[in-house]
PDB file of C-alpha atoms in Angstrom:
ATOM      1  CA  UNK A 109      97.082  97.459  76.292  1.00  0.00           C
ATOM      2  CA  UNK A 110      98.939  96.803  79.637  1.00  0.00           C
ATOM      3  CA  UNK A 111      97.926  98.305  82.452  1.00  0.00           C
ATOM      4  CA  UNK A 112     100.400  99.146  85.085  1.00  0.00           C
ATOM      5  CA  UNK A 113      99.798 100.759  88.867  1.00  0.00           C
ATOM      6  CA  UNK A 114     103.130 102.541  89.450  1.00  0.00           C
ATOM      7  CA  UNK A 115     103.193 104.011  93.718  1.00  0.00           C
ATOM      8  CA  UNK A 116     105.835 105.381  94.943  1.00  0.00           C
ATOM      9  CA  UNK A 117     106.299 108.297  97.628  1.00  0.00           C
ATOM     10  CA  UNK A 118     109.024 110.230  95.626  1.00  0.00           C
ATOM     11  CA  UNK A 119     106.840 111.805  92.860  1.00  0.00           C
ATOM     12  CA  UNK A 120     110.027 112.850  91.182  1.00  0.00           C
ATOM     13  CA  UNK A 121     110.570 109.022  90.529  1.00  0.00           C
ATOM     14  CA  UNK A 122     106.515 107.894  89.664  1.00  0.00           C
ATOM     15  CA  UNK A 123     106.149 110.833  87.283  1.00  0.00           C
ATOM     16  CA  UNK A 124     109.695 109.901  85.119  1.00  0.00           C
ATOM     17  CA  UNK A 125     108.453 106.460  84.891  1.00  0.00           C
ATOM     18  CA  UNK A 126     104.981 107.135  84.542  1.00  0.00           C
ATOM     19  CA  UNK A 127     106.315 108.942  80.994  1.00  0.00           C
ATOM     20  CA  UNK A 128     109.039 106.385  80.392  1.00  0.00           C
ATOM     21  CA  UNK A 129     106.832 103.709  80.746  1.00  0.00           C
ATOM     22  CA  UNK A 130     103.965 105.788  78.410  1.00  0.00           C
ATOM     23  CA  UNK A 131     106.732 106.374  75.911  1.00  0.00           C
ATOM     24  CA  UNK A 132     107.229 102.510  75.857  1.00  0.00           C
ATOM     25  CA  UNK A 133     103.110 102.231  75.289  1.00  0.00           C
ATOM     26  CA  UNK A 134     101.997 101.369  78.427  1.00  0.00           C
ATOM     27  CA  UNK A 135      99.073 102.944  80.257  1.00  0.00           C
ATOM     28  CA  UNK A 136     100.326 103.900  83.500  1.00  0.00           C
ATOM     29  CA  UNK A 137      98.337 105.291  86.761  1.00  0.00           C
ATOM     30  CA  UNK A 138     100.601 106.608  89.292  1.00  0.00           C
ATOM     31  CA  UNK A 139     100.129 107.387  92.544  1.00  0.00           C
ATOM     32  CA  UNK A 140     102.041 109.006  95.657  1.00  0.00           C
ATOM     33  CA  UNK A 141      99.861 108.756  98.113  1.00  0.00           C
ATOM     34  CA  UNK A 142      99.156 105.034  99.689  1.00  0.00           C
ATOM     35  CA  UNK A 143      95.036 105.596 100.284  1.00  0.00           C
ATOM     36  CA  UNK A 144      93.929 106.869  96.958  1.00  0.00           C
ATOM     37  CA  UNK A 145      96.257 104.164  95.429  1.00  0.00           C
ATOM     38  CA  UNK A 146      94.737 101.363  96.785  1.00  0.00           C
ATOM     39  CA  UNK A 147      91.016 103.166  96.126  1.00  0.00           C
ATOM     40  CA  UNK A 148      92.163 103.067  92.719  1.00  0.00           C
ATOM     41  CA  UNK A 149      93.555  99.789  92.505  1.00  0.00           C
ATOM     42  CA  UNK A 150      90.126  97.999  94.161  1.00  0.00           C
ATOM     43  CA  UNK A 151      88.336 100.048  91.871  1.00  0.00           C
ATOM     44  CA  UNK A 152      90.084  98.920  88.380  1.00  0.00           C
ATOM     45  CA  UNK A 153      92.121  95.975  86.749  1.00  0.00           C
ATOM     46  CA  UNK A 154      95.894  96.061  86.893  1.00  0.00           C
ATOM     47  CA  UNK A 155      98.127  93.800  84.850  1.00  0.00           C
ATOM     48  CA  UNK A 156     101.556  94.630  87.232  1.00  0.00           C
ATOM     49  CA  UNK A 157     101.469  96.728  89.996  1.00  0.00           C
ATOM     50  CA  UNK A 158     105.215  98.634  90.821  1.00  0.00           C
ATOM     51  CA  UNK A 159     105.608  99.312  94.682  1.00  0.00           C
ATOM     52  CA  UNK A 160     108.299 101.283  96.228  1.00  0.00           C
ATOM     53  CA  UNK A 161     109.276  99.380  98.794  1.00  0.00           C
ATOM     54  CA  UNK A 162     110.365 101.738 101.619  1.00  0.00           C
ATOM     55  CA  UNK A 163     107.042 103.885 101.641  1.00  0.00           C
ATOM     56  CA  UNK A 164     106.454 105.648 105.046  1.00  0.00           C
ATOM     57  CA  UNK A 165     103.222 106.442 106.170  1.00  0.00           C
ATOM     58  CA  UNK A 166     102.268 110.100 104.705  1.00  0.00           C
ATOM     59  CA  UNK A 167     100.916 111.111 108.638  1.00  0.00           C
ATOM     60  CA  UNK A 168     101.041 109.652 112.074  1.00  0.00           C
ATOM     61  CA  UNK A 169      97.054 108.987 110.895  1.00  0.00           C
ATOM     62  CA  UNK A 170      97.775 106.671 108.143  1.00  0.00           C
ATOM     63  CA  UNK A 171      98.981 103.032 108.631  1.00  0.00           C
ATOM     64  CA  UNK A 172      99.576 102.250 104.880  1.00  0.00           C
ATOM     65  CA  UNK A 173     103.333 101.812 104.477  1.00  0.00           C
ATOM     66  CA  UNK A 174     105.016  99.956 101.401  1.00  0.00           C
ATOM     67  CA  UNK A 175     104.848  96.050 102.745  1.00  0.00           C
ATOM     68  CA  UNK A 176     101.263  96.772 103.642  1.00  0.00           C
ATOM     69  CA  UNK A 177     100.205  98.194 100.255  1.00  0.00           C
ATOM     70  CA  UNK A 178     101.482  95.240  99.080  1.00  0.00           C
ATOM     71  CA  UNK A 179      99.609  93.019 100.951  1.00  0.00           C
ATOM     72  CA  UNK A 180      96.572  94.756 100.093  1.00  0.00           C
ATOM     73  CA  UNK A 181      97.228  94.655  96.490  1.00  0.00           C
ATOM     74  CA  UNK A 182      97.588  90.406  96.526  1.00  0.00           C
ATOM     75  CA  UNK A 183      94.613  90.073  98.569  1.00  0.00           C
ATOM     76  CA  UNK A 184      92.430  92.221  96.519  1.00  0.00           C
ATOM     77  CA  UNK A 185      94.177  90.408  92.749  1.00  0.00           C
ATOM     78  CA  UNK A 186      96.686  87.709  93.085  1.00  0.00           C
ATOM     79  CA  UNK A 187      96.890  88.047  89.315  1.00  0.00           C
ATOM     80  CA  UNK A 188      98.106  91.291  89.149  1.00  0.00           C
ATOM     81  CA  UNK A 189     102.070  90.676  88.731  1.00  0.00           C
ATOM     82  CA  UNK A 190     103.944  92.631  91.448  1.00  0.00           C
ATOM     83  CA  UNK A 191     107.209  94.448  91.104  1.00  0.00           C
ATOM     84  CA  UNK A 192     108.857  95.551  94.476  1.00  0.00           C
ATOM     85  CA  UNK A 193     111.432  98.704  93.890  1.00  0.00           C
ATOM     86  CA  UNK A 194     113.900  99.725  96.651  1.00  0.00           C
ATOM     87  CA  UNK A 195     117.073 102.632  96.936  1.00  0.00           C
ATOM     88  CA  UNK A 196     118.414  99.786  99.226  1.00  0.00           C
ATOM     89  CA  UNK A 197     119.505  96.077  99.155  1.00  0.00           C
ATOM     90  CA  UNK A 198     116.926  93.712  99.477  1.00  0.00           C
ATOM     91  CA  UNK A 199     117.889  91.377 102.320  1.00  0.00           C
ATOM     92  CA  UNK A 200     115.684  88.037 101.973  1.00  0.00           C
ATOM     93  CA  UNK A 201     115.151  86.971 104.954  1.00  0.00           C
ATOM     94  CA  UNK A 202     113.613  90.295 106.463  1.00  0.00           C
ATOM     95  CA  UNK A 203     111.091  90.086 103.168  1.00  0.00           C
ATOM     96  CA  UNK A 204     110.572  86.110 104.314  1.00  0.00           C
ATOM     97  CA  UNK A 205     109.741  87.007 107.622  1.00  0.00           C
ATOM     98  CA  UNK A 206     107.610  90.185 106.925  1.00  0.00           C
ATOM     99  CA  UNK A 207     105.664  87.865 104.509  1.00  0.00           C
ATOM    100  CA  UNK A 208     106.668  90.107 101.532  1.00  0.00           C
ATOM    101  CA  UNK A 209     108.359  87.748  99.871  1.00  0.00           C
ATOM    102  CA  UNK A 210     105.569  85.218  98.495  1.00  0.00           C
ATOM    103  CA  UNK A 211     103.705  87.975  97.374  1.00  0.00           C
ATOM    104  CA  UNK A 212     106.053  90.043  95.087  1.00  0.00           C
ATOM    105  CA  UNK A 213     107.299  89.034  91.724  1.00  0.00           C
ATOM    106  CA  UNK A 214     109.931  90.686  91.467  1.00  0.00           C
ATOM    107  CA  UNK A 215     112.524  92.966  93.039  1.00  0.00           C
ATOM    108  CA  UNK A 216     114.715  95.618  91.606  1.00  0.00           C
ATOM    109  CA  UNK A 217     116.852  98.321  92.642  1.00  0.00           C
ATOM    110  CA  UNK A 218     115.874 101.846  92.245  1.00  0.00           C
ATOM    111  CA  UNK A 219     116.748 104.029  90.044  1.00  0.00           C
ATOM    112  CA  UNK A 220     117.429 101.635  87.278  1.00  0.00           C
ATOM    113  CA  UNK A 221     117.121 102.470  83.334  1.00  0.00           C
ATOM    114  CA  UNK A 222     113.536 102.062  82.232  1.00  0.00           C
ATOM    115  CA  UNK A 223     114.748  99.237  79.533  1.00  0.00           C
ATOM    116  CA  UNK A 224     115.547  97.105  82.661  1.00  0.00           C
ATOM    117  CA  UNK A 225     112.386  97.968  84.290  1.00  0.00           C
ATOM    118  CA  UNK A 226     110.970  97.154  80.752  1.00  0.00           C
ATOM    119  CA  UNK A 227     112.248  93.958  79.848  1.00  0.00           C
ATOM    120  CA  UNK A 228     111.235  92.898  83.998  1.00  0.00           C
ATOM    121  CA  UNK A 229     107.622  93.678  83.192  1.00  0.00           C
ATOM    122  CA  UNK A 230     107.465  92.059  79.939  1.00  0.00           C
ATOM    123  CA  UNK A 231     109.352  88.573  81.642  1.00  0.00           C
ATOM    124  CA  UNK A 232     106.399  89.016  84.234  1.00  0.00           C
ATOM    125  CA  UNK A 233     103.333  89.271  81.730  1.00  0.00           C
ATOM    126  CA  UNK A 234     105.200  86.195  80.013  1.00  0.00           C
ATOM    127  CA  UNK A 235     105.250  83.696  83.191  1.00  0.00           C
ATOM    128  CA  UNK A 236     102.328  82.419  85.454  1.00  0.00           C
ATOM    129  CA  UNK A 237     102.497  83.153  89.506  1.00  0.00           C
ATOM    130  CA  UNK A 238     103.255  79.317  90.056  1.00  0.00           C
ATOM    131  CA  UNK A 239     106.090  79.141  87.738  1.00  0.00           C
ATOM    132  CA  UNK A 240     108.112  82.064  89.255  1.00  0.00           C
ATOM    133  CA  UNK A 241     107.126  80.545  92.909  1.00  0.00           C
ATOM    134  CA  UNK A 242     109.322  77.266  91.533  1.00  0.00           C
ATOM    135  CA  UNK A 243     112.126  79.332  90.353  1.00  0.00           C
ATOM    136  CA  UNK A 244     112.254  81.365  93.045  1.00  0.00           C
ATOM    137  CA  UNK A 245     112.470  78.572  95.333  1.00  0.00           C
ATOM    138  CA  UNK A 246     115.124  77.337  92.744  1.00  0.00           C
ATOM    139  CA  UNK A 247     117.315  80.027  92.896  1.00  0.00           C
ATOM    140  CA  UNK A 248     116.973  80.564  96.605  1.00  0.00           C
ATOM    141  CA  UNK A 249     118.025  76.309  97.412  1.00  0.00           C
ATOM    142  CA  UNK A 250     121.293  77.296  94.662  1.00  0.00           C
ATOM    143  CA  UNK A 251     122.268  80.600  95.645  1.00  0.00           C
ATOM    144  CA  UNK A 252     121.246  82.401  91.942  1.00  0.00           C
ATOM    145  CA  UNK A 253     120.156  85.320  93.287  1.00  0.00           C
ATOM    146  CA  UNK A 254     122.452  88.310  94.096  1.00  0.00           C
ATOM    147  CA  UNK A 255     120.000  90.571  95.913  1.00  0.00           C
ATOM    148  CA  UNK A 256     123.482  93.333  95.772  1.00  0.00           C
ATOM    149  CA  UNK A 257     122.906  96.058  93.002  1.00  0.00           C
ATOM    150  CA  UNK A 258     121.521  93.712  90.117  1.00  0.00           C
ATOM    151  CA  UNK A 259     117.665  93.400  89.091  1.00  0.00           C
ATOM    152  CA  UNK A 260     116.387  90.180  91.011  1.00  0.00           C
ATOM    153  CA  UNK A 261     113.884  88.623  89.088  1.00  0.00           C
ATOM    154  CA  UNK A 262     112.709  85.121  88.914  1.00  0.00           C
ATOM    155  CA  UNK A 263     113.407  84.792  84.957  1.00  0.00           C
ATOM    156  CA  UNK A 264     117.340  84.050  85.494  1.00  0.00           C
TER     157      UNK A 264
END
C-alpha cells in the first residue's frame, strides 16, 4: 500500500485530503504541525510526501517553515517523491534560488480536485527522480510549463 505524508498548516485542507486520499486507498499520515511531522517522517518510510508550501512557523520559537521541511524531508529520503502545494503561483526562479526547486517533484495549486492530486501521485510512483530532473530541465529550456493556475508536473 502507498504511503503518503500529507503537512499542511490549514487542518481544514490535511484532514479533507487525508479522507479523499483514504477513500482512494491510500494510507495517509497527516500532520499540521512542522516538528512532530518531521519526527514522524525520520521515524517511518514514506512513498510521497505532500508539503504546503507557504507554511509559517507555528511560534516565534520554531524555525520549521514549508521550504525548510522540505529540505529536511530530501535529506533524510531522496526517494520519497515530493509534491509541493501552494494557494499562490509558483514563480520559478524564487524556488531556483531558495534551492526548492531540485528537491520537489512536483508542484500544484491548492485547492485542486483530489483526482488531479490523484493522477499527480500515481505519475510520481511511475517515474524515477532522474527522469523527472531531465524533463524538468526539458520543459524549463522550451517554455512547457505554465506555473499560472494549472498542475505543474514533470509528466507533460
Amino acid at each position: 500500500m502507498v504511503r503518503i505524508f500529507l503537512f499542511d498548516d490549514n487542518r481544514n485542507i490535511v484532514v479533507a485530503l487525508r479522507t479523499a486520499l483514504q477513500l482512494q486507498g491510500y494510507k495517509v499520515d497527516m500532520f499540521d504541525q512542522p516538528e512532530i511531522a518531521f519526527q514522524r517522517f525520520s521515524a517511518s518510510k514514506y512513498d510521497v510526501a505532500i508539503v504546503g508550501a507557504k507554511i509559517m512557523p507555528a511560534s516565534p520559537t520554531t524555525i520549521i517553515g514549508g521550504f525548510e521541511l522540505v529540505r529536511m524531508i530530501y535529506k533524510a529520503d531522496k526517494n520519497t517523491r515530493i509534491l509541493l502545494m501552494s494557494e499562490s503561483n509558483f514563480n520559478w526562479e524564487d524556488l531556483e534560488k531558495s534551492g526548492i526547486a531540485s528537491k520537489v517533484d512536483a508542484f500544484m495549486k491548492k485547492p485542486r480536485g483530489v483526482m488531479k492530486l490523484v493522477s499527480h501521485i500515481e505519475a510520481l510512483l511511475k517515474h524515477e527522480r532522474q527522469e523527472f530532473a531531465a524533463l524538468i530541465t526539458f520543459a524549463i529550456t522550451t517554455s512547457l510549463i505554465g506555473l499560472a493556475d494549472e498542475i505543474v508536473s514533470v509528466t507533460l
